[in-house]
Coordinates of C-alpha atoms in Angstrom, one line a residue:
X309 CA -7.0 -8.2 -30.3
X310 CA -3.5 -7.8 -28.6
X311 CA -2.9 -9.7 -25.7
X312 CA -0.1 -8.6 -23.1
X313 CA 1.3 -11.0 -20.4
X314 CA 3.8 -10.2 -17.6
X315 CA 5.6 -12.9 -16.5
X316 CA 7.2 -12.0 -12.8
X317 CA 10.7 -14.0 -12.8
X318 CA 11.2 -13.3 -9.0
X319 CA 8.2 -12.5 -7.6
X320 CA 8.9 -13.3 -4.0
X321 CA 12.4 -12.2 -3.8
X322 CA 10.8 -8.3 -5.2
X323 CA 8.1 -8.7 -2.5
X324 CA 10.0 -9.4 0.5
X325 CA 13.3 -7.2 -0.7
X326 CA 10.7 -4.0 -0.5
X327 CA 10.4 -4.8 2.9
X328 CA 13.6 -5.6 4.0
X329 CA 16.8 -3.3 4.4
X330 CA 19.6 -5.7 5.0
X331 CA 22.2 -7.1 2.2
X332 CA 22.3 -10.8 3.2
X333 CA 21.6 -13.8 0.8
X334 CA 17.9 -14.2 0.8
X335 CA 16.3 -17.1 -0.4
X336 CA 12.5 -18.3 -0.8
X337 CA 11.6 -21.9 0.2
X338 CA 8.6 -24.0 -0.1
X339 CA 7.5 -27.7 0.7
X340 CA 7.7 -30.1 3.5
X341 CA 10.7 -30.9 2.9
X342 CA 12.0 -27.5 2.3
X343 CA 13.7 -26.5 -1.2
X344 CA 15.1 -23.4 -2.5
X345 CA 12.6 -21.7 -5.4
X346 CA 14.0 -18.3 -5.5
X347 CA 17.2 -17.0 -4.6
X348 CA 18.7 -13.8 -4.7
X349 CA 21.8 -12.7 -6.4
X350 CA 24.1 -12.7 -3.5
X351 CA 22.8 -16.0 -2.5
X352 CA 23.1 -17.6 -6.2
X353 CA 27.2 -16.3 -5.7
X354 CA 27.4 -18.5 -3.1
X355 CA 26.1 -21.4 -5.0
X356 CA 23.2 -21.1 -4.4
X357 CA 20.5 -22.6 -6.7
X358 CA 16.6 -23.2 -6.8
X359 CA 15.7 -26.4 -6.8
X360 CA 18.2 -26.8 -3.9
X361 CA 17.5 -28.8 -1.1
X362 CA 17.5 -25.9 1.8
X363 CA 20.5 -28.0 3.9
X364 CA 22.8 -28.1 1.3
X365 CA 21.7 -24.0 1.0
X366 CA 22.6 -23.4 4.4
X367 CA 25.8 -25.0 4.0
X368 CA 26.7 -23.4 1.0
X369 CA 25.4 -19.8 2.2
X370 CA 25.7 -19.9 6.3
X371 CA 24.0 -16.1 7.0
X372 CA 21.4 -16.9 4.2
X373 CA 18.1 -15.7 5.2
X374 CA 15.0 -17.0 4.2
X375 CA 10.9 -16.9 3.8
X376 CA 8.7 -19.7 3.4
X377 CA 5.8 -19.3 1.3
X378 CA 2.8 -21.6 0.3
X379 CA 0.8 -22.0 -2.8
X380 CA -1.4 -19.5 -0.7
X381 CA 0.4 -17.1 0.0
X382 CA 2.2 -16.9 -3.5
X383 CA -1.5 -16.2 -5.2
X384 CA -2.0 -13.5 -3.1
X385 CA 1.2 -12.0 -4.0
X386 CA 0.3 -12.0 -7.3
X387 CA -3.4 -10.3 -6.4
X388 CA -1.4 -7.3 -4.8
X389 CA 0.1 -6.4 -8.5
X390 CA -3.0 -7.0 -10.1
X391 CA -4.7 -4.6 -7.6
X392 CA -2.5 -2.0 -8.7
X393 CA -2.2 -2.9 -12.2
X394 CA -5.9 -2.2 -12.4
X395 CA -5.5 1.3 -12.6
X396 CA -3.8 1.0 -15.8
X397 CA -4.4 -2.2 -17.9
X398 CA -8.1 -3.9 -18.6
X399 CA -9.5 -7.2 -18.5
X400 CA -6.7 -8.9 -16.4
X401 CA -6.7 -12.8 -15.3
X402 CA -4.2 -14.3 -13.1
X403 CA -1.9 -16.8 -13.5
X404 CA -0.6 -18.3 -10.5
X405 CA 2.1 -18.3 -9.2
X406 CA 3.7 -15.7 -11.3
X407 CA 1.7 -14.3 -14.5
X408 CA -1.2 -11.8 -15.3
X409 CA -2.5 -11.5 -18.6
X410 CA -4.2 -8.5 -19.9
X411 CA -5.9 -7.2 -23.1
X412 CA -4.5 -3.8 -24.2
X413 CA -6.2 -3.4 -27.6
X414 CA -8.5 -0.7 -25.6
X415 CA -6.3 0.6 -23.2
X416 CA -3.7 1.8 -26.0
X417 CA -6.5 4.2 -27.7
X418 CA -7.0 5.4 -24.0
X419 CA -3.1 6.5 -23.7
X420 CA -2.3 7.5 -27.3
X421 CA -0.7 4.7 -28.6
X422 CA 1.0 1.3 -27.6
X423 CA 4.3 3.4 -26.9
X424 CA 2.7 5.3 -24.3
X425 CA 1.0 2.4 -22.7
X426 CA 4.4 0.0 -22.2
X427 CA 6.6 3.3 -21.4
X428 CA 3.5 3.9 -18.6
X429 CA 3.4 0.5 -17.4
X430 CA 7.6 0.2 -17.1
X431 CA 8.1 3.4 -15.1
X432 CA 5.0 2.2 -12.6
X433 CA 6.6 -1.9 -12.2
X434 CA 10.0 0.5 -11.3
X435 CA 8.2 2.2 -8.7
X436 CA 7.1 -0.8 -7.2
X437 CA 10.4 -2.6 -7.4
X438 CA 9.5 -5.6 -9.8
X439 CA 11.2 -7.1 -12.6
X440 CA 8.8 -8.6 -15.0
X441 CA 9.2 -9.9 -18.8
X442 CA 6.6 -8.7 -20.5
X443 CA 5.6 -10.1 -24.4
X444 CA 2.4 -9.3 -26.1
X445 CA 0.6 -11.9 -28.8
X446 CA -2.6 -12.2 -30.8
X447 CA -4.2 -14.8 -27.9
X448 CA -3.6 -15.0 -24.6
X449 CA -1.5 -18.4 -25.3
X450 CA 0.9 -17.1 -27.4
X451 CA 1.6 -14.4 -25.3
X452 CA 2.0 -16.1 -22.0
X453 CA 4.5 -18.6 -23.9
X454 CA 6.6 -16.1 -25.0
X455 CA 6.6 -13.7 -22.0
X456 CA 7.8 -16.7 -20.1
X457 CA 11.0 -17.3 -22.1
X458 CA 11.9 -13.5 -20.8
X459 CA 12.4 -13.1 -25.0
X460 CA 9.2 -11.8 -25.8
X461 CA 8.3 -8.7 -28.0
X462 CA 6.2 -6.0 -27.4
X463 CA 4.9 -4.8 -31.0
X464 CA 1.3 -4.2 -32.8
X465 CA 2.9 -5.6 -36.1
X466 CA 0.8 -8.9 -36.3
X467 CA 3.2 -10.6 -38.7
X468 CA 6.3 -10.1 -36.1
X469 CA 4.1 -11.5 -33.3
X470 CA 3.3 -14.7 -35.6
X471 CA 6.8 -15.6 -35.9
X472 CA 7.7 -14.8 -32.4
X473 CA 5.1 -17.5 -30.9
X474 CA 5.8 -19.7 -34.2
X475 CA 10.2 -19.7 -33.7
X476 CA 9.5 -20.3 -29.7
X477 CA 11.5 -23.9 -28.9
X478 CA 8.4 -27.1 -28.5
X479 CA 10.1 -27.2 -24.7
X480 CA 8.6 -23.7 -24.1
X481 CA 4.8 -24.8 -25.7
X482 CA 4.4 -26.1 -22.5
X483 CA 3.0 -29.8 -23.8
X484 CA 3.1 -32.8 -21.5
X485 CA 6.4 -34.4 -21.2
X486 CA 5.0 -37.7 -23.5
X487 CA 3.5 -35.5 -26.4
X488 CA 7.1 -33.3 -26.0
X489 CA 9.1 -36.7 -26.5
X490 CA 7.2 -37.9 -29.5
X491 CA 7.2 -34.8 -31.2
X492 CA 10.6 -34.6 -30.9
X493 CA 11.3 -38.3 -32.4
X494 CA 9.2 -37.2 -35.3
X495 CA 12.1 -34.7 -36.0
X496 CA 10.1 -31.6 -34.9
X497 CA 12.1 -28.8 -32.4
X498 CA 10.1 -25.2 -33.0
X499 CA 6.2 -24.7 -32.9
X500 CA 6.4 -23.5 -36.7
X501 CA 7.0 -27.0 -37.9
X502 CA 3.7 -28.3 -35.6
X503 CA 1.4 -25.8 -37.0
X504 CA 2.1 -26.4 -40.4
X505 CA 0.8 -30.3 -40.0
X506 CA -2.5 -30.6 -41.0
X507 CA -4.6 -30.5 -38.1
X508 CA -6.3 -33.7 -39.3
X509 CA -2.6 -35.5 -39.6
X510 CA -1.8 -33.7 -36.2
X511 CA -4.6 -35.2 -33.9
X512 CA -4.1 -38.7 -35.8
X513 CA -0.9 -39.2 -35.1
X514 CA -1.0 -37.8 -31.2
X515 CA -4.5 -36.8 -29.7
X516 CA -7.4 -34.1 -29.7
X517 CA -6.3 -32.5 -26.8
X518 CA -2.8 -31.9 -28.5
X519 CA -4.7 -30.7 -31.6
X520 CA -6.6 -28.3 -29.2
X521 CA -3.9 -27.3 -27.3
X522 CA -2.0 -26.0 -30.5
X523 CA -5.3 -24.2 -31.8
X524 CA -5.7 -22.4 -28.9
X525 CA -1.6 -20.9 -29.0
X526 CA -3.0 -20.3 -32.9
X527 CA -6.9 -19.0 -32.0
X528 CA -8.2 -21.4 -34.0
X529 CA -9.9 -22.4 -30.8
X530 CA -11.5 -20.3 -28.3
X531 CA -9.4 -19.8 -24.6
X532 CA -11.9 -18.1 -22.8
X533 CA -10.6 -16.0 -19.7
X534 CA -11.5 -15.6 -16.4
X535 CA -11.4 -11.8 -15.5
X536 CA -10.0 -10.6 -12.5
X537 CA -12.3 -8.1 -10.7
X538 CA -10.6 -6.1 -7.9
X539 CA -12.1 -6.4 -4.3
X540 CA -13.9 -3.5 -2.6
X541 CA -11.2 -3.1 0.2
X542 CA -7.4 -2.3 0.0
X543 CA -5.4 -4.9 1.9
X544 CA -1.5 -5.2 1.5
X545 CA 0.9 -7.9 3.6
X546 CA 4.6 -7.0 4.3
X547 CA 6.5 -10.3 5.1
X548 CA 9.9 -10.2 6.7
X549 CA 12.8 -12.9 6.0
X550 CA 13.9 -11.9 9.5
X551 CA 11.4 -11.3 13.0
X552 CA 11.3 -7.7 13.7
X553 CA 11.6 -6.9 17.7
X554 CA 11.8 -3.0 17.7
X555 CA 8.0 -1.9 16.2
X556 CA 9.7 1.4 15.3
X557 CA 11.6 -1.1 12.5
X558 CA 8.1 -1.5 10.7
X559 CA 7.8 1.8 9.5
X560 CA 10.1 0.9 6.8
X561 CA 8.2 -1.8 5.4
X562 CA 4.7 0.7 6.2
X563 CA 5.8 3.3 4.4
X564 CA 5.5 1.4 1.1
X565 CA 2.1 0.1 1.7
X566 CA 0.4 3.7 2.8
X567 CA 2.4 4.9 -0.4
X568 CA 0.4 2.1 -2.0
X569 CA -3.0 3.0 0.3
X570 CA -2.6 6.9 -0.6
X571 CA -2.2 6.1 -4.7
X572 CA -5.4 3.2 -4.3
X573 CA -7.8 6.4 -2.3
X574 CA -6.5 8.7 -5.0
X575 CA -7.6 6.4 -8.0
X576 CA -11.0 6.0 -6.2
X577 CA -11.1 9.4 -5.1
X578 CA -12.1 8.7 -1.8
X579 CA -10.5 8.7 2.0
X580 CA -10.8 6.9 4.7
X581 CA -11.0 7.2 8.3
X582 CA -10.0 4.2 9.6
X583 CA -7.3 2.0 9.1
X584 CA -6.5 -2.0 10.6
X585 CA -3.0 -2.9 10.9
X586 CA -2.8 -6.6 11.8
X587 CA 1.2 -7.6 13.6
X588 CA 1.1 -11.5 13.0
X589 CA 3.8 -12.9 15.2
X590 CA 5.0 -16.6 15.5
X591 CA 3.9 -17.8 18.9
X592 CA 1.5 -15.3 20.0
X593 CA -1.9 -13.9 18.7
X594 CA -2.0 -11.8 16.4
X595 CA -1.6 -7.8 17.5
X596 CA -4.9 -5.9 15.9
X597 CA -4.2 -2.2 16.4
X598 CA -7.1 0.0 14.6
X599 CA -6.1 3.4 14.0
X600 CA -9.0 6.7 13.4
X601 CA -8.4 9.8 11.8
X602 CA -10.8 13.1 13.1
X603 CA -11.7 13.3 9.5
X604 CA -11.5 12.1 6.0
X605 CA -8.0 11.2 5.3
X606 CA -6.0 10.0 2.4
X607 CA -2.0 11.4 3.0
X608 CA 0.4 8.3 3.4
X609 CA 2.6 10.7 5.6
X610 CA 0.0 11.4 8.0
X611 CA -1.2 8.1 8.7
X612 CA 2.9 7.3 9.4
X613 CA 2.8 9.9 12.1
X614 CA -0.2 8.6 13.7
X615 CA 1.3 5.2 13.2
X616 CA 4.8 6.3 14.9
X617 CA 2.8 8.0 17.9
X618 CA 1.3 4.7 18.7
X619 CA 4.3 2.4 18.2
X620 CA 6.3 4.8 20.9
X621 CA 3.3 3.8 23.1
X622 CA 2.8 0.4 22.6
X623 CA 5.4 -1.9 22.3
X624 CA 5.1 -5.4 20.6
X625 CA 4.5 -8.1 22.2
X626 CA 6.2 -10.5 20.4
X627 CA 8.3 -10.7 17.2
X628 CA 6.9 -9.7 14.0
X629 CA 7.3 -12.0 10.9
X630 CA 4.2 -10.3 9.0
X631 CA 2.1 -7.5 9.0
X632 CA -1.1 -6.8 7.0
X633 CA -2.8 -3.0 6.5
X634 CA -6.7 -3.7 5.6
X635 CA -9.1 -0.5 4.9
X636 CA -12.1 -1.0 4.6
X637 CA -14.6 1.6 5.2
X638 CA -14.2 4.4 2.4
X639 CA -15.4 7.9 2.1
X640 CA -16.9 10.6 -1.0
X641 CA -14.1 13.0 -1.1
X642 CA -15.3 16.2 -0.7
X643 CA -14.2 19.8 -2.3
X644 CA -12.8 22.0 0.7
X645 CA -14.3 25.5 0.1
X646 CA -12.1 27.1 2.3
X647 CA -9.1 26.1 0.1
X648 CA -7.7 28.5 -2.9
X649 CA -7.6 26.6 -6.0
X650 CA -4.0 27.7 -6.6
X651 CA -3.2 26.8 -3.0
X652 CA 0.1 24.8 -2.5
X653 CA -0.8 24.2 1.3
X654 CA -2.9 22.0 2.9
X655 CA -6.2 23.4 3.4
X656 CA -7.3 24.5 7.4
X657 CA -9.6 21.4 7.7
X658 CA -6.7 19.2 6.9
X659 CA -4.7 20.6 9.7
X660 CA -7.3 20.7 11.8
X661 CA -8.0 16.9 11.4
X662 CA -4.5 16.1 11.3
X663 CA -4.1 17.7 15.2
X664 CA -6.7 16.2 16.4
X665 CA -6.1 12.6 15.1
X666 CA -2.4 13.0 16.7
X667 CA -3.9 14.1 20.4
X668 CA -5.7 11.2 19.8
X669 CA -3.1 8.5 18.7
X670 CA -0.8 10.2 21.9
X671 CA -3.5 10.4 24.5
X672 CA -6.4 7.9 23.6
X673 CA -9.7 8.4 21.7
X674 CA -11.5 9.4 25.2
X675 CA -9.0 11.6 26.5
X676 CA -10.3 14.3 24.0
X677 CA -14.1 16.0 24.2
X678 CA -15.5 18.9 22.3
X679 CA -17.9 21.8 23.4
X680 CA -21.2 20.8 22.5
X681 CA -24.4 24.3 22.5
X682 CA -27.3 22.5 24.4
X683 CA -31.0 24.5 24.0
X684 CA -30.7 26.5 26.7
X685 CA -30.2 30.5 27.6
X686 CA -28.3 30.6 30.8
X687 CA -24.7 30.6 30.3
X688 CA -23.7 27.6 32.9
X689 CA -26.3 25.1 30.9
X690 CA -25.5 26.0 27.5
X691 CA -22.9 23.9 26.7
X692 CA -22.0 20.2 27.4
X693 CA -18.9 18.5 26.8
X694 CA -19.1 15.3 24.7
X695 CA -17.3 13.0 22.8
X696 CA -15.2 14.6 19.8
X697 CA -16.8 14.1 16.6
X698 CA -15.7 14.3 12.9
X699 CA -15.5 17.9 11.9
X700 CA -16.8 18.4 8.3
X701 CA -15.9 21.6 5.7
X702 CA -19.5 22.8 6.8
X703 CA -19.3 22.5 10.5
X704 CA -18.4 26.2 11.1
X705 CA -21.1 28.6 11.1
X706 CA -21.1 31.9 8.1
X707 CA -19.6 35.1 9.5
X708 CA -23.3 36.2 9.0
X709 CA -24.5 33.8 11.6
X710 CA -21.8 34.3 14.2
X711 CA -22.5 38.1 14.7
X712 CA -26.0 37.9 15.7
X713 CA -24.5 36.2 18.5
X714 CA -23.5 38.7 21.3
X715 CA -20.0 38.4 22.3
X716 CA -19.4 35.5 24.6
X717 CA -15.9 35.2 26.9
X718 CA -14.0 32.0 26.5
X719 CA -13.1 31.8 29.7
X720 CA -16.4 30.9 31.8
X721 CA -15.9 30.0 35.5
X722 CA -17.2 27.1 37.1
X723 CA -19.7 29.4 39.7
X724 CA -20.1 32.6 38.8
X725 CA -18.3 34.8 41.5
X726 CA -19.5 38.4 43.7
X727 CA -17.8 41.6 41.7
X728 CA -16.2 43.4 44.9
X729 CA -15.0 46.5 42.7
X730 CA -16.6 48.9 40.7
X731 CA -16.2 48.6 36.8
X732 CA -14.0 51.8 35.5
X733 CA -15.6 51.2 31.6
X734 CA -19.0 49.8 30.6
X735 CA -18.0 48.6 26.9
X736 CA -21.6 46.8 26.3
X737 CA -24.8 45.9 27.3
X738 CA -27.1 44.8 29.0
X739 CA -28.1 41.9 27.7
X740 CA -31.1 40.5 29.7
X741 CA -31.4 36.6 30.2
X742 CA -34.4 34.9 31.9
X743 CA -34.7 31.3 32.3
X744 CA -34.7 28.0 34.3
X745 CA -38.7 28.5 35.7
X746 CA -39.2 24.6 33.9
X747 CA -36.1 23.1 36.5
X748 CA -36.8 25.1 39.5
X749 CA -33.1 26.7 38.7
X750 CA -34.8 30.5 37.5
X751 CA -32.8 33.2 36.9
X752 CA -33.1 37.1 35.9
X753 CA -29.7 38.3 34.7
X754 CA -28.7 41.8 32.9
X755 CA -25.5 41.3 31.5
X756 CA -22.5 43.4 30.7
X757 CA -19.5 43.5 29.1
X758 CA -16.7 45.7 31.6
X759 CA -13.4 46.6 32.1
X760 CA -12.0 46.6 35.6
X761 CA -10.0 48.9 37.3
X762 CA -6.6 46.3 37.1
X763 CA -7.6 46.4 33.5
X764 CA -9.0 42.7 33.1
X765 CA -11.8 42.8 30.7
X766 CA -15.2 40.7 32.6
X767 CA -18.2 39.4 31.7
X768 CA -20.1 40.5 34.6
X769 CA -24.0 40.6 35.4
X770 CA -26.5 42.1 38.1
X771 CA -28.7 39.6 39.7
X772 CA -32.2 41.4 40.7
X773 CA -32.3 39.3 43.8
X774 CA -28.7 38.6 44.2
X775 CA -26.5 41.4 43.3
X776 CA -23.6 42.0 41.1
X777 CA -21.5 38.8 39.9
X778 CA -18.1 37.7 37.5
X779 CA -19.4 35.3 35.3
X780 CA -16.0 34.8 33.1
X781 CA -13.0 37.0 31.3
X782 CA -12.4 38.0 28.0
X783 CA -9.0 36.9 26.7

């Protein structure tokens, strides 16, 4: 079985540099009393080192920005790249702060070959802006090890993989300082020379646990694994080395993550209609703005539209040092049947949904209603105006079904008004309508459709009690 490790040198520095577009030395902190863990290249010009206590960093490096992050925080970095890793590699367990392990014995069958697989997974960790060492080995020890002296080798040739673990310096086998020092005053300095003590001779002269520690790098022991299973919701954090005040100047860091939403709905084939973006700010609570679409949904550019239309109305209240985009309510992706399967376009339901949701974002959920048919023959009842509602691929009725309507003008007026001029054309009709005797509002109507002498084209109809009225105009 071939094991493959990535071992994520800079880890923070990648995350928060997708966010950021400035140049200035950037360096990642941690602790309470704050020292440097990562720094960036501009920063490490400057002197700048990890390990560094973050005074001596600041006067080394005056403009240097930088991030803190937590144990915390750092593991859920880490979850983000396994989330997306999922889609290519199998079986992966994390290794905090700055590992994953997979197995890729299956996965190679699956893209034609180990070639195919590391050539796949190197153009997708340059697409999401991380450098990473990878190193493969025949147990999950052995490659870890490896990978993390950014020397390992990517290869199926088991014999190459053996002395690649076996040549790897005892300061890189990752023993406990104590066993390190007394395997060194025995003379021994590569992992070749411990494995070829007899295990017996091995765990007299230091311990068990060392014995087991070695058998596991060899597989003489089992390492069992705990697998990583991906949640059922996206959610991706942005975190800025400097507050953001403008809310226009998180689109930037947005457009990454609903990249990273709209490749996530397309590996699940699914949409969404309904998105959470969370504004964290420093000494304020939090900003929760929840954004709906009309309709399914799944295109990272229009969700950034939406986005933008609600940033120009609401401003922040308060700096920005993170933001967080959770989705959690997912949708079956249906086929649109009104779309041509060579069609380069989007199809008319998309456009129709992507209006809508922008009235929406620009004048608030309420502000728009839709015409609703209510069970009822005359024209003034037969309608209501409600709440808009999702519009699905089915929604609009056949051809078939819309001509055994009669023609109905889209222009109805409020109270239907006396026709003071004789009609020069009688195009159609009448169409008799009789109703109301269950509300005490009867009527008895003969409909017609006529043209009037000015040439206006009305919907007019003879009351037998009343008369002759305008009910509405034909466009």
């Amino acid at each position: 079985m071939l094991w493959l490790y990535l071992h994520f040198p800079q880890l923070l520095l990648d995350h928060i540099n997708r966010s950021r577009q400035e140049v200035t030395p950037l360096a990642i902190i941690t602790g309470a009393q704050p020292q440097v863990i990562q720094a960036c290249l501009a920063a490490r010009q400057q002197g700048v080192q990890p390990g560094m206590p973050l005074k001596t960093a600041f006067n080394l490096a005056p403009d240097l920005a930088m991030v803190r992050m937590d144990e915390d925080q750092q593991t859920r970095i880490l979850e983000q790249q396994a989330h997306w890793l999922y889609r290519y590699l199998d079986r992966i367990t994390l290794y905090p702060p700055d590992g994953l392990l997979a197995e890729v014995s299956s996965v190679q069958k699956l893209y034609r070959g180990l070639e195919n697989t590391l050539s796949l997974l190197t153009e997708a960790l340059q697409q999401h802006q991380l450098s990473a060492h990878p190193a493969m080995g025949l147990t999950p020890f052995a490659a870890r090890l490896t990978a993390r002296t950014g020397h390992g080798i990517c290869s199926a040739d088991t014999g190459e993989l053996e002395r690649a673990v076996a040549a790897l310096p005892l300061s890189a086998a990752e023993f406990d300082p104590r066993t390190l020092q007394r395997l060194t005053r025995l003379g021994l300095t590569r992992l070749r020379e411990v494995f070829d003590l007899p295990a017996t001779e091995l765990a007299r002269r230091l311990t068990p646990e060392v014995l087991a520690h070695v058998q596991r790098i060899q597989g003489r022991r089992p390492d069992p694994q705990v697998t990583w299973q991906p949640p059922h919701h996206f959610r991706q954090r942005a975190d800025f080395a400097q507050d953001i005040e403008q809310a226009q100047s998180l689109l930037f860091a947005l457009k990454r993550i609903l990249g990273e939403l709209e490749n996530d709905l397309r590996w699940r084939q699914q949409d969404t209609d309904s998105l959470l973006l969370v504004l964290h700010h420093r000494h304020h609570e939090a900003t929760r703005l929840r954004l709906r679409t009309t309709g399914p949904e799944h295109r990272a550019d229009a969700f950034m539209n939406l986005l933008r239309i609600r940033f120009e109305q609401q401003p922040l209240v308060a700096p920005v040092y993170q933001l967080e985009l959770v989705v959690k309510r997912f949708l079956s992706r249906q086929p649109d049947q009104h779309q041509d399967l060579l069609e380069q376009g989007g199809s008319p339901q998309e456009a129709w949904n992507t209006l809508i949701s922008r009235l929406q974002a620009r004048l608030g959920e309420q502000a728009l209603s839709q015409l609703s048919p209510r069970a009822d023959h005359r024209p003034e009842r037969a309608w209501s105006a409600d709440r808009l509602q999702a519009q699905h691929n089915n929604a609009l009725p056949a051809a078939s079904d819309r001509q055994l309507t009669p023609p109905r003008p889209l222009w109805l007026l409020s109270k239907p008004q006396p026709l003071t001029v004789t009609p020069g054309v009688w195009l159609a009709g009448p169409e008799r309508i009789c109703g109301g005797w269950w509300d005490g509002q009867k009527v008895q109507r003969d409909y017609y459709t006529a043209q009037l002498p000015s040439g206006q084209l009305a919907w007019v109809f003879r009351d037998v009690r009343e008369g002759w009225f305008i009910h509405g105009w034909f466009g």
